[in-house]
Short mmCIF file of C-alpha atoms in Angstrom, two decimals:
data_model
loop_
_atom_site.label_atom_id
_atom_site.label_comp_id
_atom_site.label_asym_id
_atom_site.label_seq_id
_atom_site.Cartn_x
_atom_site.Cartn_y
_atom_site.Cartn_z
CA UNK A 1 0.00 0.00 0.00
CA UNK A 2 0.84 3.75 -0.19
CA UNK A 3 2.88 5.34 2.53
CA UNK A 4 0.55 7.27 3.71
CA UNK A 5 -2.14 4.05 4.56
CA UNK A 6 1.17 2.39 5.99
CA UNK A 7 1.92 5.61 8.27
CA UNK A 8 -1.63 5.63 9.44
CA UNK A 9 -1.88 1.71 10.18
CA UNK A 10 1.34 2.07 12.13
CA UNK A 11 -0.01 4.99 13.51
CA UNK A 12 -3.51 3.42 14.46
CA UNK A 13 -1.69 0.11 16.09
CA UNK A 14 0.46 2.33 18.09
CA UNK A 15 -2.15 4.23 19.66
CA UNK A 16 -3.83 1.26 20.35
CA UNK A 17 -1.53 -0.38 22.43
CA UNK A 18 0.32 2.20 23.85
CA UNK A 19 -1.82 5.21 23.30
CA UNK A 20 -3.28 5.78 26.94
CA UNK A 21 0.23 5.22 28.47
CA UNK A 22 2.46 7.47 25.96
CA UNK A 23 -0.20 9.89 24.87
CA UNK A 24 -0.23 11.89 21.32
CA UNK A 25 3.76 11.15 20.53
CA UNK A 26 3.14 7.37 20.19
CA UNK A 27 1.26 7.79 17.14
CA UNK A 28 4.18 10.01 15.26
CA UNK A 29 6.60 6.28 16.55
CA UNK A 30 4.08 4.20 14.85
CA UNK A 31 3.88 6.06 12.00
CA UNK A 32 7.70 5.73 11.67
CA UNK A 33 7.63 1.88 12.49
CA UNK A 34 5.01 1.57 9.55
CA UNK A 35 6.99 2.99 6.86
CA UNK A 36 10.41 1.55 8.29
CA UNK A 37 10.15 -1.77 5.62
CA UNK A 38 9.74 0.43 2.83
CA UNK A 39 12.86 2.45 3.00
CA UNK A 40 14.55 -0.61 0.72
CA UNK A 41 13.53 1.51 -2.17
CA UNK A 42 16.76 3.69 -1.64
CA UNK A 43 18.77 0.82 -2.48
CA UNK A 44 20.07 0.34 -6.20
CA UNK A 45 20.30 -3.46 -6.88
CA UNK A 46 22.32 -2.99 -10.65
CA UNK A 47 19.52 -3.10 -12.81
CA UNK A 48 16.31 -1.88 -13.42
CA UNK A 49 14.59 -5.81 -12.97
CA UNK A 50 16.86 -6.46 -9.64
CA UNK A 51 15.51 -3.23 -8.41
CA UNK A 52 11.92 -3.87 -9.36
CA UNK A 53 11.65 -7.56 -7.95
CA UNK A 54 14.26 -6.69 -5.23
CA UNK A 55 11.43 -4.08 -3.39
CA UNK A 56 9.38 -5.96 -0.69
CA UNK A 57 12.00 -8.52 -0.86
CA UNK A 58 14.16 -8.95 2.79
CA UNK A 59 12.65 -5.76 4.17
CA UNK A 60 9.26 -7.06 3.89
CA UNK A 61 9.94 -11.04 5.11
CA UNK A 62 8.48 -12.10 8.33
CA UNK A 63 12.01 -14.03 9.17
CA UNK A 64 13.43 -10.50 9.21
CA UNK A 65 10.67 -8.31 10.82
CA UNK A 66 10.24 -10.62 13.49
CA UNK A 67 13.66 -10.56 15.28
CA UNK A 68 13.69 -6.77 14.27
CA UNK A 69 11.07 -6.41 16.29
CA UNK A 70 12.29 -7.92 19.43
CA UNK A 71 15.61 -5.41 18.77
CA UNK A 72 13.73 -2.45 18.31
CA UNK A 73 11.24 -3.04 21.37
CA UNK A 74 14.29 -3.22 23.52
CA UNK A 75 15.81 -0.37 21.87
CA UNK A 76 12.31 1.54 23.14
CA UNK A 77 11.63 0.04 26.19
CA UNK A 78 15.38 1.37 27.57
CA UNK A 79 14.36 4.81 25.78
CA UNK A 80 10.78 5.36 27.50
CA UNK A 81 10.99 2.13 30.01
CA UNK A 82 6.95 3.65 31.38
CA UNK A 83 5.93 0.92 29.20
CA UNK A 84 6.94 -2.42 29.63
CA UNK A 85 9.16 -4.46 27.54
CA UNK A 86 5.88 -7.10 26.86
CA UNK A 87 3.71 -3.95 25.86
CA UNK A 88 6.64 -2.71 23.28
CA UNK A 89 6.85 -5.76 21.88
CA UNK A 90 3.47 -6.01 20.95
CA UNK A 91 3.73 -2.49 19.21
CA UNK A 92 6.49 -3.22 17.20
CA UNK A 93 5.86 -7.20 16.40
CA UNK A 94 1.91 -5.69 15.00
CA UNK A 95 3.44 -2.81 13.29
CA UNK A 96 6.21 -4.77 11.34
CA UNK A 97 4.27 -7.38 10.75
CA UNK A 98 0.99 -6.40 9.40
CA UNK A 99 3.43 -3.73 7.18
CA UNK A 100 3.91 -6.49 4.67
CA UNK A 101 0.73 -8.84 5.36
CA UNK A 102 -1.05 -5.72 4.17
CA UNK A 103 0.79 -5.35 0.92
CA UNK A 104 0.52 -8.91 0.35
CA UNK A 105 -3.26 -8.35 -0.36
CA UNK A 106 -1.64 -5.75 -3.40
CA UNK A 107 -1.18 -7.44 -6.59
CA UNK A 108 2.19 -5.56 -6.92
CA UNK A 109 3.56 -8.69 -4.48
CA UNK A 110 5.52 -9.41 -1.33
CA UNK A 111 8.24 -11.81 -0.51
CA UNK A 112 6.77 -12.72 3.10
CA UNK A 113 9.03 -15.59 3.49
CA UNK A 114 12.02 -14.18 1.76
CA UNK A 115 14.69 -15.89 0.54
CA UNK A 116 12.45 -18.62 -0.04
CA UNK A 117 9.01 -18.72 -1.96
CA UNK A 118 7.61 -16.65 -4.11
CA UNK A 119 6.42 -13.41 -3.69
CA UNK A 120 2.53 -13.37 -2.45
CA UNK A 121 -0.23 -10.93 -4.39
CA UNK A 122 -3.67 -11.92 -3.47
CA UNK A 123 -4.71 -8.82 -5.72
CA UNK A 124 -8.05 -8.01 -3.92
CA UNK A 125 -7.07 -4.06 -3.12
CA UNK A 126 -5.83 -1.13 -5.23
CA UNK A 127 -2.26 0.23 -4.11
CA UNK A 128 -4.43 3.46 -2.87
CA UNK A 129 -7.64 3.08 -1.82
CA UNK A 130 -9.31 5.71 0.30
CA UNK A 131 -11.97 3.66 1.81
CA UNK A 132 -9.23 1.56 3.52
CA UNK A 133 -7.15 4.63 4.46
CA UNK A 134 -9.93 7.13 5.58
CA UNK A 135 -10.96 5.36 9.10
CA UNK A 136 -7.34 4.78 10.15
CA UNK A 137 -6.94 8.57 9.24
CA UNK A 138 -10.26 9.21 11.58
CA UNK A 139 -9.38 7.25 14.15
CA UNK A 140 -5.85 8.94 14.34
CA UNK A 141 -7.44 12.55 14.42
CA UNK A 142 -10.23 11.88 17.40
CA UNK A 143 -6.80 11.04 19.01
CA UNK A 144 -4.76 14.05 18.64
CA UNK A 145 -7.53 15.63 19.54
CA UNK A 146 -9.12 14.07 22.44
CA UNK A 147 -6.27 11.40 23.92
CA UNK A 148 -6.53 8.35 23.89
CA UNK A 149 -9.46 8.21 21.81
CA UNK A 150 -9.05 4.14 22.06
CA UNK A 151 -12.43 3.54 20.99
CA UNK A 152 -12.03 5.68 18.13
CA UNK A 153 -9.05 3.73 16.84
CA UNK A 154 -9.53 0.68 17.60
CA UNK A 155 -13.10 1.56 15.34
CA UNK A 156 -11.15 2.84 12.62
CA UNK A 157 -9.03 -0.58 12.80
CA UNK A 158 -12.17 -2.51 12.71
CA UNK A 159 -13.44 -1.15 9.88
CA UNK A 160 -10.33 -0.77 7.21
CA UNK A 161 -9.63 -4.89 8.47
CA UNK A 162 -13.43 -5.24 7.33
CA UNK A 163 -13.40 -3.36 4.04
CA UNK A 164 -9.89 -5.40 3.45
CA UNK A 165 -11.92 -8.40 4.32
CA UNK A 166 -14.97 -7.48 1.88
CA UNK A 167 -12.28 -7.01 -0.93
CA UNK A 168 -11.13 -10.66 -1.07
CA UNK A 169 -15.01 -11.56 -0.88
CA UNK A 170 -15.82 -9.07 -3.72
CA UNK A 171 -12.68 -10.44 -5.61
CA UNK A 172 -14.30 -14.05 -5.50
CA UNK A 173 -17.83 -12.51 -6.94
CA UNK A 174 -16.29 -11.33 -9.58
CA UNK A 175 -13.71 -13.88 -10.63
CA UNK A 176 -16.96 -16.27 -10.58
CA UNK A 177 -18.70 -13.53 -12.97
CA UNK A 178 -15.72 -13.68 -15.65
CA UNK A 179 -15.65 -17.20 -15.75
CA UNK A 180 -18.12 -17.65 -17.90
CA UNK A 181 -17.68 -15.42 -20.34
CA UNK A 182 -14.14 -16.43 -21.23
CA UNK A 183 -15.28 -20.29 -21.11
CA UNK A 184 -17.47 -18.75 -24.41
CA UNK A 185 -14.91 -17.12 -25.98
CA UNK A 186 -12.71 -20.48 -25.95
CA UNK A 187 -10.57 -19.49 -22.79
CA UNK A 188 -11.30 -22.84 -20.89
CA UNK A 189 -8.69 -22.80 -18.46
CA UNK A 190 -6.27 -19.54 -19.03
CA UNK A 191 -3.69 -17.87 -16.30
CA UNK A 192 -6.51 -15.15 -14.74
CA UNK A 193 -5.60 -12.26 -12.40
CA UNK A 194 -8.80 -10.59 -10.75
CA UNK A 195 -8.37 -7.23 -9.40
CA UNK A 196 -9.78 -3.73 -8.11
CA UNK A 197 -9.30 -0.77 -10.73
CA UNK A 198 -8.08 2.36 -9.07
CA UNK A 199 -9.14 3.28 -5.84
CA UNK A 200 -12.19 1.16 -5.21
CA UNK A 201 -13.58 -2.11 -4.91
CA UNK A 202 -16.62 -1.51 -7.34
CA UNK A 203 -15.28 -1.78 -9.99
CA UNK A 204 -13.12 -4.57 -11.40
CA UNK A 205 -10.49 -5.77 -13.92
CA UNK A 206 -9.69 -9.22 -15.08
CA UNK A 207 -6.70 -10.26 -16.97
CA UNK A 208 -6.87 -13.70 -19.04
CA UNK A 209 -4.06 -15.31 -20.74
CA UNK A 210 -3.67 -18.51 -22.89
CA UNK A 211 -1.79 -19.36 -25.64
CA UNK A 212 -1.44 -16.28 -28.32
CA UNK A 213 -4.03 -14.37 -26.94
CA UNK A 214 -4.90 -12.10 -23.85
CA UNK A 215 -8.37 -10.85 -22.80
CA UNK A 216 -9.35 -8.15 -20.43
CA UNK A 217 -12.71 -7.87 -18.77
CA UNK A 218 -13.51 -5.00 -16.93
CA UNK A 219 -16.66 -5.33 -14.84
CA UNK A 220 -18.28 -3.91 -11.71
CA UNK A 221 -21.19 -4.08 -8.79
CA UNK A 222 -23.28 -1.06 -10.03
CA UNK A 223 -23.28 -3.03 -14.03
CA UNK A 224 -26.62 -4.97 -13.43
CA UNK A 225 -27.30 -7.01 -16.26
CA UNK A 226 -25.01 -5.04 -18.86
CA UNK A 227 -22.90 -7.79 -20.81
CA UNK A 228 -19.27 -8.34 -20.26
CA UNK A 229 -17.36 -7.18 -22.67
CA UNK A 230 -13.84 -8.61 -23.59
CA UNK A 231 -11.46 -6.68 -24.88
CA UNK A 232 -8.10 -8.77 -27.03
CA UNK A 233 -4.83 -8.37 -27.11
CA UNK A 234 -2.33 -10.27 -29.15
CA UNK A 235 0.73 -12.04 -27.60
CA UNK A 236 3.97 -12.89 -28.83
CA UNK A 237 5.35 -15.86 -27.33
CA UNK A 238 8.03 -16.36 -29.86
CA UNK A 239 9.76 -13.51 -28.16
CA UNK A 240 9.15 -15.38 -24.50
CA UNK A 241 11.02 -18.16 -25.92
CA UNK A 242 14.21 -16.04 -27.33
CA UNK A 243 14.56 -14.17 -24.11
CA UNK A 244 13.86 -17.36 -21.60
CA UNK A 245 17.27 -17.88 -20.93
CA UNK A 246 17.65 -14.67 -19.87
CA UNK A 247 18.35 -14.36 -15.93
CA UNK A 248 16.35 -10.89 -15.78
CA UNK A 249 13.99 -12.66 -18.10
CA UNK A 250 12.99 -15.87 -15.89
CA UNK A 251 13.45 -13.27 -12.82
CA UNK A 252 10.42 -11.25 -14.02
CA UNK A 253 8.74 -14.37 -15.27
CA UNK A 254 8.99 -15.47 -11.44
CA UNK A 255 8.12 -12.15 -10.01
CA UNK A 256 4.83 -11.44 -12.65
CA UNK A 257 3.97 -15.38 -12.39
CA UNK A 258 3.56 -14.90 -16.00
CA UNK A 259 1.35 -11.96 -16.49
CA UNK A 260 4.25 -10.64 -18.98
CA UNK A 261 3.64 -8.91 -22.34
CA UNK A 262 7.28 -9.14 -24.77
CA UNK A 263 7.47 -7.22 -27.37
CA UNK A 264 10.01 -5.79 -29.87
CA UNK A 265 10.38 -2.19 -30.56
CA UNK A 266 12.98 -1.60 -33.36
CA UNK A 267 15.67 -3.17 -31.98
CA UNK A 268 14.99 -3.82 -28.21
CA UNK A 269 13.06 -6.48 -27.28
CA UNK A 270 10.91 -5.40 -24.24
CA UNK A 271 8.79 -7.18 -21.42
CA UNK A 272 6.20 -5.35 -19.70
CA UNK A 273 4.37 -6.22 -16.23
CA UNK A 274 1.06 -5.90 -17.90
CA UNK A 275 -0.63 -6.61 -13.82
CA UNK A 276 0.16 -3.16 -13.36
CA UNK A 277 -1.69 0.48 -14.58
CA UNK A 278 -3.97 0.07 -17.70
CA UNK A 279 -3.69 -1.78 -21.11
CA UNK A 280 -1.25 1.10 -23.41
CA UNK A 281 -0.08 2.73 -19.53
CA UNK A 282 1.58 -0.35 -18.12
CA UNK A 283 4.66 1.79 -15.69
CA UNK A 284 6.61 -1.25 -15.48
CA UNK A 285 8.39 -1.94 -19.11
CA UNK A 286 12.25 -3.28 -19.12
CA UNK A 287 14.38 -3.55 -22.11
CA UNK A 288 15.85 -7.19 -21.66
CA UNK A 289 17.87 -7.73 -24.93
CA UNK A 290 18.99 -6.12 -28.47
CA UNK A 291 18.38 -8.11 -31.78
CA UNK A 292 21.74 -8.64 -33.79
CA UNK A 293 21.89 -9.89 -37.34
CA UNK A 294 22.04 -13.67 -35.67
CA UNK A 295 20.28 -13.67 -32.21
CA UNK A 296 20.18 -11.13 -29.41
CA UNK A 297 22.53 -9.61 -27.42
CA UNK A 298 21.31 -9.71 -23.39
CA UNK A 299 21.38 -6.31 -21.88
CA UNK A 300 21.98 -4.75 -18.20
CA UNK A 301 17.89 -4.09 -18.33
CA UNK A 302 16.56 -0.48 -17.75
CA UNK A 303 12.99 0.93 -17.72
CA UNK A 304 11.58 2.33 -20.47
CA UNK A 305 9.53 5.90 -19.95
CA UNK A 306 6.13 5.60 -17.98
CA UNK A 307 3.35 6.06 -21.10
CA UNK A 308 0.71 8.78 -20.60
CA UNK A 309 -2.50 8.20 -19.10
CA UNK A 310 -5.74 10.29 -20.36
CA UNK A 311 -6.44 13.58 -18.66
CA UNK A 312 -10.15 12.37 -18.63
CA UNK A 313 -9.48 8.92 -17.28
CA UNK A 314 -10.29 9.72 -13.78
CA UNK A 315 -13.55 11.00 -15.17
CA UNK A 316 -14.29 7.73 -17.46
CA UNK A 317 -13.22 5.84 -14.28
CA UNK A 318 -16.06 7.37 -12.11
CA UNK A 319 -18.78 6.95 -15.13
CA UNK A 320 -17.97 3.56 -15.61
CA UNK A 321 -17.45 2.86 -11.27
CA UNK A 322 -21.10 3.93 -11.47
CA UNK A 323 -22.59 2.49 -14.37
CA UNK A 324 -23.03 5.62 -16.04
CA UNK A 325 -20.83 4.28 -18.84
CA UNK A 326 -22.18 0.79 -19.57
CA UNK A 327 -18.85 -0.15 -21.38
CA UNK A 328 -15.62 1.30 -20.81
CA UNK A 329 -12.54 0.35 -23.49
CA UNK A 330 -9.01 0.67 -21.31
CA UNK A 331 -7.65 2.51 -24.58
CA UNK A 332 -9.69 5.11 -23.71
CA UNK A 333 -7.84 6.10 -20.88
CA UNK A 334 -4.59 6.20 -22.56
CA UNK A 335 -3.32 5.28 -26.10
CA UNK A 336 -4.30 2.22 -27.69
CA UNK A 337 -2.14 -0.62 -27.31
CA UNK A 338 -0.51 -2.57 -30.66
CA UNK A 339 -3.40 -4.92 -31.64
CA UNK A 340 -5.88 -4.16 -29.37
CA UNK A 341 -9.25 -4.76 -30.48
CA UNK A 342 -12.51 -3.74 -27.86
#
């Protein structure tokens, strides 16, 4: 999640525990706690693909936050020893810990049990979602201004764990909703990635894959009876095949679980995390390789520019979150991609 939602979790959690012993300053040492993990950002891995699948890797694992936990509750506990060691440890164990169980419900992923496993995207909630963030925020202000305010934040917890709790269930509704309609267009058993659109859980986007072909669905609660409609893509899984001895190549393959898009623009062949943004505004494209006159030559990977998104997609978001717009083509919110057909 955002830094901000992380900040007021930590915040919330602090306050909670601690809030009636240590008063208003707890909440700015649980705000710090809850952004702690995501300081890794800062470091530079090599390459543009170490740094990507790198982030939420050993700052985010539960084998490291949990002993870092223990340290920095003694650390605490000697600096404001009012609250006991037990009471510290609670604060920093829930604050660490529910840092990355929280992004794990991202589809961006985490790598809880890093250095093994794979990283873990249940995909149910939108990197920024104001319905999760707004009752932590609430229950932090009734503190400030009335300490401790523990009713107040522990009902701000209660409902953001709720709302995180109705996104997995509306996640299911819909992934049961898509089903169908890609069994009719011949997709029988394809790779399928359900997930929020920006910054609610009305509205939905699923993400079908299998064989030379890709299929996006974008659906939501307020549609009624309105028929899905499936938008296609083309895939090129020659270029998957050229580039799949690649380290960077089978990294991102790992990382994505697949959801890749490889393409070749003049020279540079290209693979693009098409989980994240829009269909033609994916923010995650990395130049893997460079065609010679025989093969390709592997490359230290970099990111290519971020495309634009529409100035009116917020807009054609809303209409569509709604149902004003019955049928909403991604290219409209930024430029078409190669192929696409709505």
């Amino acid at each position: 999640m955002d830094s901000l939602t992380q900040a007021a979790l930590g915040a919330s959690l602090a306050g909670a525990v601690a809030g009636k012993t240590l008063g208003r300053s707890v909440l700015l040492t649980g705000a710090v706690l809850g952004t702690l993990p995501d300081l890794d950002v800062v470091i530079d891995y090599g390459t543009a693909v170490a740094n990507f699948t790198q982030h939420r890797g050993f700052s985010h694992s539960l084998f490291v936050l949990a002993p870092l936990a223990v340290g920095l509750a003694w650390l605490l506990w000697r600096w404001k020893p009012q609250l006991s060691f037990q009471r510290w440890l609670a604060l920093t164990g829930l604050i660490l810990i529910t840092h990355p169980l929280l992004d794990a419900f991202t589809t961006y992923g985490t790598q809880l049990f890093w250095p093994i496993g794979p990283p873990i995207a249940v995909s149910s909630i939108f990197i920024i979602d104001p319905l999760y963030t707004l009752p932590l925020l609430a229950g932090c202000l009734f503190f400030l201004a009335r300490p401790p305010a523990k009713t107040a934040i522990v009902a701000g917890l209660a409902v953001s764990t709720l709302y995180l709790g109705w996104s997995v269930l509306a996640q299911q509704v819909m992934t049961h909703r898509v089903q169908p309609a890609l069994a009719a267009a011949g997709l029988e058993n394809p790779d399928l990635l359900v997930q929020p659109m920006p910054f609610s859980t009305l509205l939905w986007r699923a993400t079908a894959m299998q064989g030379d072909q890709r299929v996006e669905i974008v659906t939501g609660f307020l549609d009624g009876d309105t028929p899905l409609n499936l938008e296609y893509f083309p895939r090129r899984p020659e270029l998957a095949s050229e580039v799949s001895d690649l380290p960077e190549a089978r990294r991102l393959e790992w990382f994505t679980r697949g959801f890749l898009d490889y393409n070749q623009v003049s020279d540079r062949i290209t693979a693009t995390d098409i989980r994240l943004g829009i269909p033609g505004a994916h923010p995650f494209t990395f130049v893997l390789a460079t065609r010679n006159g025989s093969g390709i030559d592997p490359t230290a990977s970099f990111r290519t520019p971020r495309p634009p998104v529409s100035s009116e997609a917020l807009g054609l978001l809303w209409s569509r979150m709604i149902a004003e717009t019955p049928v909403l083509c991604l290219a409209s919110l930024s430029s078409p991609a190669p192929g696409q057909r709505c």
